[in-house]
Amino acid sequence: MGHLRGKLLPPALAIVFSMLLCGVALVISGANPLSAFGAMVTQVGKGSTLVDIVNSTGIYYIAALAVAIGFQMNLFNIGVEGQYRVAAVIAAVVGGSIALPPGIHTLVIIVVAALAGAAWAAIPAILKVTRGVNEVISTIMMNGLAIGLSAYLIRRDVFGELRGNNIRTAEIPESGWMPGISFGGGGTMFGFIFVAIALGVGYWVMMNKTRFGFELRASGESSTAASAGGVNAKKMVLVSMLLSGAIAGLISLPELLGRDHTFSLNFTAGIGFSGIAIALLGRNHPGGIAFGALLWAFLDKSGLALDNVGVPREIVTIMQGSIVLSVVVAYEVVRRFELAAEQRRVGRELGTVGGAA
Amino acid sequence: MSSSTSARTDDPPAVVLTGITKRFPGVVANSDVHLTVRRGEVHALCGENGAGKSTLMKILYGMQPPDEGTIEVNGEQVRFRTPSDAIKAGIGMVHQHFMLADNLTVQENVVLGAEALHGIGQKARKRIIELSGKTGLNVDPGVLVEQLGVADRQRVEILKVLYRGAKVIILDEPTAVLVPQEVNELFDTVRGMQEQGYTFLFISHKLDEVRAIADSVTVIRRGTTVGSADPKTVSSRQLAEMMVGSELPSPETRESTVTDKVVLDVRGLKLMTPDGSRPILDDVDLVVRSGEVVGIAGVEGNGQTELVETVMGMRKAGSGTITLLDADLTKLGTLARREAGIGYVPEDRHRHGLLLTQPLWYNRILGYQTRKPTSKGIWLDTDGAKKDTERIVADFDVRTPGIDVPAAALSGGNQQKLVVGRELSGDPKLLIASHPTRGVDVGAQALIWDEIKRARAAGLAVLLISADLDELIGLSDTIKVMLRGRLVADADPNTVTPEDLGSAMTGAGATSASVQETGTAHGTAVVEEGAN
Amino acid sequence: ACAKDSGGGSNNGSAGTGAACEFAEAPSAPATSNTSAANGDKVDASALKIGLAYDIGGRGDASFNDSAAAGLDKAIADMGVKKENTRELSAAPNEDESAKQTRLRQLASEGFNPIIGVGFAYAESLKVVAPEFPNVKFGLVDSAVEGATNVTPLLFAEQEGSFLAGVIAAYQSKKCHVGFVGGVEIPLIQKFEAGYVQGATTAAPKVKVEKKYITPAGDFTGFQDAPKGQEAAKGQIDKGADVIYQAAGASGKGIFSAAKQANALAIGVDSDQYNQATVADTKDVIVSSMLKRVDVAVYNFVKAVAKNDLASLPKVFDLKVNGVGYSTSGGKIDAKLQGILEGYKAQIIEGKIQVKDKP
Amino acid sequence: MITTMEEKPHVPAAPRKRKIPGWAVGVLGVAGAIVLLSTTSYMTGFPQLTSSGTTQTAVRLALPILLAGLGGLWAERAGVVNIGLEGMMIMGTWGAAWAGYQWGPWAAVVAAVVFGALGGLLHAIATVTFGVNHIVSGVAINLLGAGLTKYLSTLIFLPLSNNPRQSPPVTPFDTYSAAGFADWLGELEAGQRVFISDVAGILRGLVTGVSPLTMLAILLLPLSYYLLWRTRFGLRLRSVGENPHAADSLGVKVYFHKYVAVIVSGGLAGLGGAALVLNPGQLSYLEGQTGGRGYIGLAAMIFGNWRPGGLLGGAALFGYADGLQLRSGGETVLGLVYGVVILLGVIVVWQLVRRKWFSAAAAIVVAVLLYLLYVSLDEIPSEFVSYAPHMVTLAVLAVASQRLRMPAADGLVYRRG
Ligand SMILES: Nc1ncnc2c1ncn2[C@@H]1O[C@H](COP(=O)(O)OP(=O)(O)OP(=O)(O)O)[C@@H](O)[C@H]1O
Ligand SMILES: Nc1ncnc2c1ncn2[C@@H]1O[C@H](COP(=O)(O)OP(=O)(O)OP(=O)(O)O)[C@@H](O)[C@H]1O
Ligand SMILES: [Mg+2]
Ligand SMILES: [Mg+2]
């Protein structure tokens, strides 16, 4: 029970602290924090917000999983941002240019997206393994190039088509869509959410039950001990980067298969960076990440209500930042507190068993 | 001022520790420790692994605050909040694990924190060179520490202490990594400085050394002082009994179990430095038979580490073949070599042996992630791993509150027992043991020796690397001397003495009949070295 | 000797040399410039609750969001719309479709009608939301939505205005060498480029035109990186261009600055930038601005809704309806040039010149 | 009894030939780069490659990157990874604008440093005092920096500029030129003589239109070097990044030095923000104006092997390639491809001399591919041109041997005891 407390107390503390902080900021700017937070909470019940939160949670969840795989072995894959962009545009191009029976079509798009993400991640991975190039730099650079590539691919004279002032890839025919669950006015939940859940379960099983997960964790913990234990460091870098890239490739599929059916200028960017924060918030644990993704999505979507009550929406970003920071601080504080308690306990035991020692 | 009137007649002791208690989560490292160190003496501290020696010394050095108890230095009660307080009081410490920044130069490491004395420039450099003579360090102060061998690092550590003008010097297991000659040099330095009025606190698991250097001995057991002894009269055996209450073990294994069956056959092994300029391993030929312990003697840095890591597949050989029981391992990776039947006790358990923040049972899987009982196919078998860890904990007397504690929470000796236990599981054909008892107390040492001997009797081939020459001579059936990447001499463990071995290791040449130079005379090696 | 650089122009581009253009024969100006001025009938729109959903930047962006806001303000002033009956929301960078949908739904379900989406980014969300609120009249700036009968597209012929900007550039250039700096290479901005290039080459067939976009499609930082805009413009000036037309949002500031430092000229975009506070320090280099009257479109849309006469709105806000145009503030456009411009304008309105909307 | 050992038998310790001092390596590197560029410029006929305009542009574009990277250098030398540079830079931009429109450019500089340093302080509190994972804290600070400045802008700038995303204009610095010298160089450059004109062009770019902020940044680089490598404070700071336990055991105040380093780091990143705000083309705060330059600064610092000289190289490379593509577009960038081919050629020869056949072969293959690219294209598609700096950085990293060495305790959380 104390175990559980140690896990749940910190986030709770952190959220309270962040709300206080933002409350103060709101008061300074002359707004009423209670009405602001109230608006955010009631927003959940309005229109399709609840479903939007669920959808967005799924997307963030996939992104954070992709990041977490790299983190597990101390690989800092900042490149998720670029990987999912490249995967999205390639999957959209391929999906829009083939005709296959329903189901198979969708499956092909998913596979293509995963492969494209993995391929984009393979470049920094190979550079790291063969040339020792630091993955932080190379993935930052690859993110830039990803935008270039996607811009090139949707050029009118390449795969793009003009639509008003927008430009986009050919629409994926209905056989390639993934049906969602419609709640009428409440919006439509992406079918891909279930894939996200499956990915989370798969991630948990992989990390905790398989040899590969063991090797990944061992490499992250101590690359020297892992190599003495027969773990091939280069192979692990390669495989985990590819895996991370493949999962990153799926990030945009909920929207692509469930709503947009095309890659256009309206592409949702920035999920890869949110994924970093969420993975860290969830401490690379599939459950923790789910919580982090949900929190993130809630703040994002219900934050839209702030406009209605005349409160600057930036408060949400501040809240996200302060939650990330205060959650980890809270974990540390609670840890220290428990350590001290343990020390006192030992002291007491020494007092009673002192004679025997 | 007023309180010391009574002590004025006699010199106050250099250090008095009274009633020191220190608690860590789950452990009481020190409980009511009392210790008095007279000025100008070498005072030894003995105790089992995890007895609390290092902790006590860290308290004296201001690195950790005591929960209870007082410290007096030169009769004055002091309270150290940081090491700088202790340094100001004239206390210096050489840590068991080197406290050096690899990527800084010797000079930078020495002057760090004491820049006020002579700055960080030429004056400091002069002073270091001046002091170097005292410790026998003869390297350019501008050289990076990462390029130094262990003995030189040890000297840099002592230099750091001297540079600060410490009068009380703590040496925490300084000899664990030194060969006898180097130990002698160190002891000479210590004695010389003792005459100049320095006081030493000396920790070692090698009780002969303790008796050789110390003026008085304090024994610590399970965190408390259990007594003191006069090193002139006490025997190692008695000391050990005070420490653990058991008999002093010996590594001797006279009855030979060597068979004809070749287990490991290494031929023409070559390894170059990463920049390709020099060989680290030069044409090494080595055969280990079933039931045989082959010991490799050598000053650290002569290629033993690289030999072991090349045989393990952690480094890629330039040329040569490695065969294990007719299976050619040359092209295989580390995991495949392990699966072929090699067990590996690495020289640095923290770097190569353990995942420190993971529980003990998780560490059991490392290196065995493809084999029973820790895995089934691609799946881990956590139950199997846990059960087998319980077995190791019981069989190897690993002192731990449970198998779910992180490996870091164990003291060094117990960590080592866990590693040895793991590497002897899974029925290895060959065990490569690098310094298997380094930093391990006498009790644990005996246990590890016994286990190695038992496995050897059952047909295990053992390649043993050790800086502890008694251990090497006692355990080995054959000893080979390694110098500059070559196996330059064979020694007969039945007749050779540590001193003979030591001089062969340093390249001073064979001084005894029991050390035979091998085919490629090492004189040639020297010539070639010169030609490089 | 280290000397302080004087206020500007000390290092004017010495690169390319050239003489002023040889111009094609310019069409003559029509006798009367028939600007279809807003007919003065009074409309009462006080019953309307108007919602505006801006694109990234929102009110105050000194660009087309602001222009839309000006239209709303005018509607409040002229047609009796009550300030408290209006609501303005704006998009955040990197938000997804559902955020846009929620914004539109929020407005619609609170009874706002009409609702105007400012920017083509709202096209996809309106496709979803508009059918959910069939009684609400939506306006959409810069895009159309197929099949949604209650969405009125408010489209502009940016290329026509840009054509005139090209003519201005050619006539203002002393070296017959002009430049175009776009913010992000998206179709909307390419319309500006296409019209500009056509205009310049029509006026002076031998003119050299430099073109550069700060970032490609998808990287929207190109609209807010003035330092990069400055360097891009400097590059063009060093190559010899001496009039630069910018369609680069907030990066435009850097382009004006580059022009000022090198004694070159610049042409603004969207609104009359000569009178804009944010670029006041460089306004003397602004010859003219290509006007895109989002304010007019918004105002007229509100008016049409109030009169329940959406059919009266033009299909495209072009030169003919003064939906696009050019500004003359600053006095650099003399009567002669104005005459030439009116001539070209008339030809475009008459259809004698077809302006391309793709480069 | 004591065997004196004349020679140390420790194998890996054999004295490495490290006779060439760091500054000489730098000089050689710069000279090599100039030779490479002027050769390329000559062979491809693109004088822009070495024109003074390009150089000036490179300086202006590299400045914020350099300052952010310098910030990264300070933090990481003390063992704190600073991925929060972007956020600190954003805080700096806001501070610079806020002070700048009221009290002029110097106030802007000071305020930017203070605001950035506040970000640094937060990072230090989180990572040093609370032992938070450095990356978590950095990511959080990036979010906070963005959120806070947006919020403050709505509060403070909106009433003044009618725009919640932009500040009122700030007064710029005057710029300075070495008048006579620059003119003479200008003549040389205009002469279009091989190499001489190239060097003159580059030099002229460096001595014209220099703002005090540029000078300050250029000074900060050697100053940082001096402080970090030549003073006792610097020694302590670096020791904390290499082995905090050792430092602590010698009485070095680990937490204090980490705090100082991270706060300075934030201040420098903030100054990078000021460089953006005070850029003559900008002269105001604009939301999103940093555009990821903090990350690029971090990359430049890693590129430069955690050293000031290398960092300068990384920032210059990035600024140069970016300036080139912005000014001259696709065909000139293609010229850079040619330059890479030449560079690879040199490497092939070098690898052949060292008898590294495999590396040589790989280099030949890449060189041939790039050469084919060069001759087959007239111009690189504009979509990729914008990312020329990214491609060049990747290419250089892939080609250059990786002897990168980060501080040994970089990114590790240190707890006393
Ligand atoms: N920082 C710490 N946190 C928790 N436990 C600790 C810490 N330091 C020491 N301990 C525990 O305190 C006990 C005493 O450790 P100490 O290092 O003093 O032993 P030692 O006598 O030096 O052993 P060895 O001979 O192995 O060096 C051990 O059980 C160890 O695990
Ligand atoms: N934070 C910690 N938590 C738990 N155990 C710790 C911690 N720090 C150190 N220890 C353990 O306490 C013991 C004492 O650490 P110390 O650094 O003094 O090494 P030592 O006792 O000299 O180690 P060794 O015997 O391995 O050479 C070690 O076994 C170490 O693993
Ligand atoms: Mg110890
Ligand atoms: Mg120990």
Short mmCIF file of C-alpha atoms in Angstrom, two decimals, chain C residues 1-6 10-11 14 56-62 66 92-93 185 212-217 219 221 223-236 238-239 250-251 253-255 257-258 261 277-278 281, chain D residues 48 53-54 56-57 60-61 150 158 161-167 169 174-180 204 208-210 215 276 279-284 286-289 291 293 322-323 325-329 331 382-383 385-387:
data_model
loop_
_atom_site.label_atom_id
_atom_site.label_comp_id
_atom_site.label_asym_id
_atom_site.label_seq_id
_atom_site.Cartn_x
_atom_site.Cartn_y
_atom_site.Cartn_z
CA ALA C 1 39.98 52.68 -38.04
CA CYS C 2 36.71 51.45 -36.75
CA ALA C 3 33.84 53.64 -37.64
CA LYS C 4 30.20 53.65 -36.74
CA ASP C 5 28.08 52.74 -39.71
CA SER C 6 25.81 55.54 -40.82
CA SER C 10 26.75 52.69 -46.61
CA ASN C 11 27.16 49.28 -48.08
CA SER C 14 27.59 46.96 -55.45
CA ILE C 56 -2.72 31.32 -35.73
CA GLY C 57 -1.90 34.82 -34.58
CA GLY C 58 -5.38 36.15 -34.15
CA ARG C 59 -6.36 39.76 -33.75
CA GLY C 60 -3.31 41.98 -33.67
CA ASP C 61 -1.15 39.98 -36.04
CA ALA C 62 -0.83 43.01 -38.32
CA ASP C 66 -6.13 41.75 -38.18
CA ALA C 92 -2.76 27.84 -31.57
CA PRO C 93 0.33 26.66 -33.41
CA GLU C 185 6.11 27.90 -49.98
CA LYS C 212 13.00 32.91 -52.53
CA TYR C 213 10.84 31.28 -49.91
CA ILE C 214 12.13 31.25 -46.35
CA THR C 215 10.84 27.77 -45.56
CA PRO C 216 9.09 25.04 -47.53
CA ALA C 217 5.52 23.95 -47.01
CA ASP C 219 7.50 24.59 -41.77
CA THR C 221 8.35 29.31 -38.98
CA PHE C 223 6.21 33.47 -41.44
CA GLN C 224 7.85 34.57 -38.24
CA ASP C 225 11.57 34.63 -38.82
CA ALA C 226 12.45 38.19 -39.64
CA PRO C 227 16.22 37.64 -39.37
CA LYS C 228 16.01 35.01 -42.09
CA GLY C 229 13.73 37.18 -44.16
CA GLN C 230 16.32 39.91 -43.89
CA GLU C 231 19.11 37.64 -45.11
CA ALA C 232 17.05 36.33 -48.00
CA ALA C 233 16.28 39.89 -49.08
CA LYS C 234 19.89 40.92 -48.63
CA GLY C 235 20.96 38.09 -50.87
CA GLN C 236 18.61 39.29 -53.59
CA ASP C 238 23.39 41.85 -53.36
CA LYS C 239 22.59 40.07 -56.59
CA ALA C 250 5.88 38.73 -39.68
CA SER C 251 9.14 37.94 -41.48
CA LYS C 253 9.84 43.16 -41.20
CA GLY C 254 13.25 41.78 -41.97
CA ILE C 255 12.75 42.33 -45.67
CA SER C 257 14.92 46.30 -42.92
CA ALA C 258 17.21 44.77 -45.52
CA GLN C 261 19.97 49.11 -45.04
CA ALA C 277 3.07 50.59 -36.43
CA THR C 278 5.27 47.48 -36.29
CA ASP C 281 10.93 52.52 -38.62
CA GLN D 48 28.94 33.82 -53.41
CA GLY D 53 27.83 39.35 -47.89
CA THR D 54 27.63 35.62 -47.27
CA GLN D 56 28.18 38.71 -42.80
CA THR D 57 24.98 36.76 -43.11
CA ARG D 60 24.42 37.17 -38.03
CA LEU D 61 22.74 33.80 -38.33
CA LYS D 150 3.03 34.11 -24.19
CA LEU D 158 -0.90 43.56 -25.90
CA SER D 161 1.32 46.90 -29.53
CA ASN D 162 -2.26 45.69 -29.93
CA ASN D 163 -0.69 42.34 -30.62
CA PRO D 164 -0.38 39.64 -28.02
CA ARG D 165 2.39 38.02 -29.98
CA GLN D 166 4.67 40.92 -30.55
CA SER D 167 6.35 43.64 -28.53
CA PRO D 169 9.84 47.93 -31.45
CA ASP D 174 24.65 50.99 -33.96
CA THR D 175 26.92 48.89 -36.10
CA TYR D 176 30.57 49.52 -36.74
CA SER D 177 32.98 48.84 -39.56
CA ALA D 178 36.71 48.99 -39.92
CA ALA D 179 36.29 51.58 -42.61
CA GLY D 180 39.57 51.83 -44.52
CA ARG D 204 35.59 41.94 -45.16
CA THR D 208 31.85 45.35 -41.62
CA GLY D 209 28.55 46.00 -39.97
CA VAL D 210 29.60 44.59 -36.63
CA MET D 215 31.70 41.76 -30.48
CA LEU D 276 17.51 37.63 -32.18
CA ASN D 279 18.82 41.75 -35.03
CA PRO D 280 18.31 44.78 -37.27
CA GLY D 281 15.73 42.85 -39.24
CA GLN D 282 13.64 42.03 -36.21
CA LEU D 283 13.89 44.55 -33.40
CA SER D 284 11.04 43.17 -31.38
CA LEU D 286 7.82 37.85 -31.74
CA GLU D 287 6.22 34.67 -30.53
CA GLY D 288 7.99 31.63 -31.92
CA GLN D 289 10.92 33.65 -33.22
CA GLY D 291 12.40 28.61 -34.20
CA ARG D 293 17.69 27.67 -32.47
CA ASP D 322 21.95 28.66 -43.81
CA GLY D 323 23.13 32.03 -45.04
CA GLN D 325 20.91 28.91 -49.00
CA LEU D 326 18.89 31.96 -47.95
CA ARG D 327 20.95 34.33 -50.04
CA SER D 328 21.77 32.36 -53.07
CA GLY D 329 19.44 29.38 -53.23
CA GLU D 331 22.45 26.20 -57.31
CA SER D 382 13.94 24.25 -52.99
CA GLU D 383 12.33 22.07 -50.33
CA VAL D 385 17.71 23.78 -49.97
CA SER D 386 16.20 25.22 -46.82
CA TYR D 387 17.75 22.37 -44.91
#
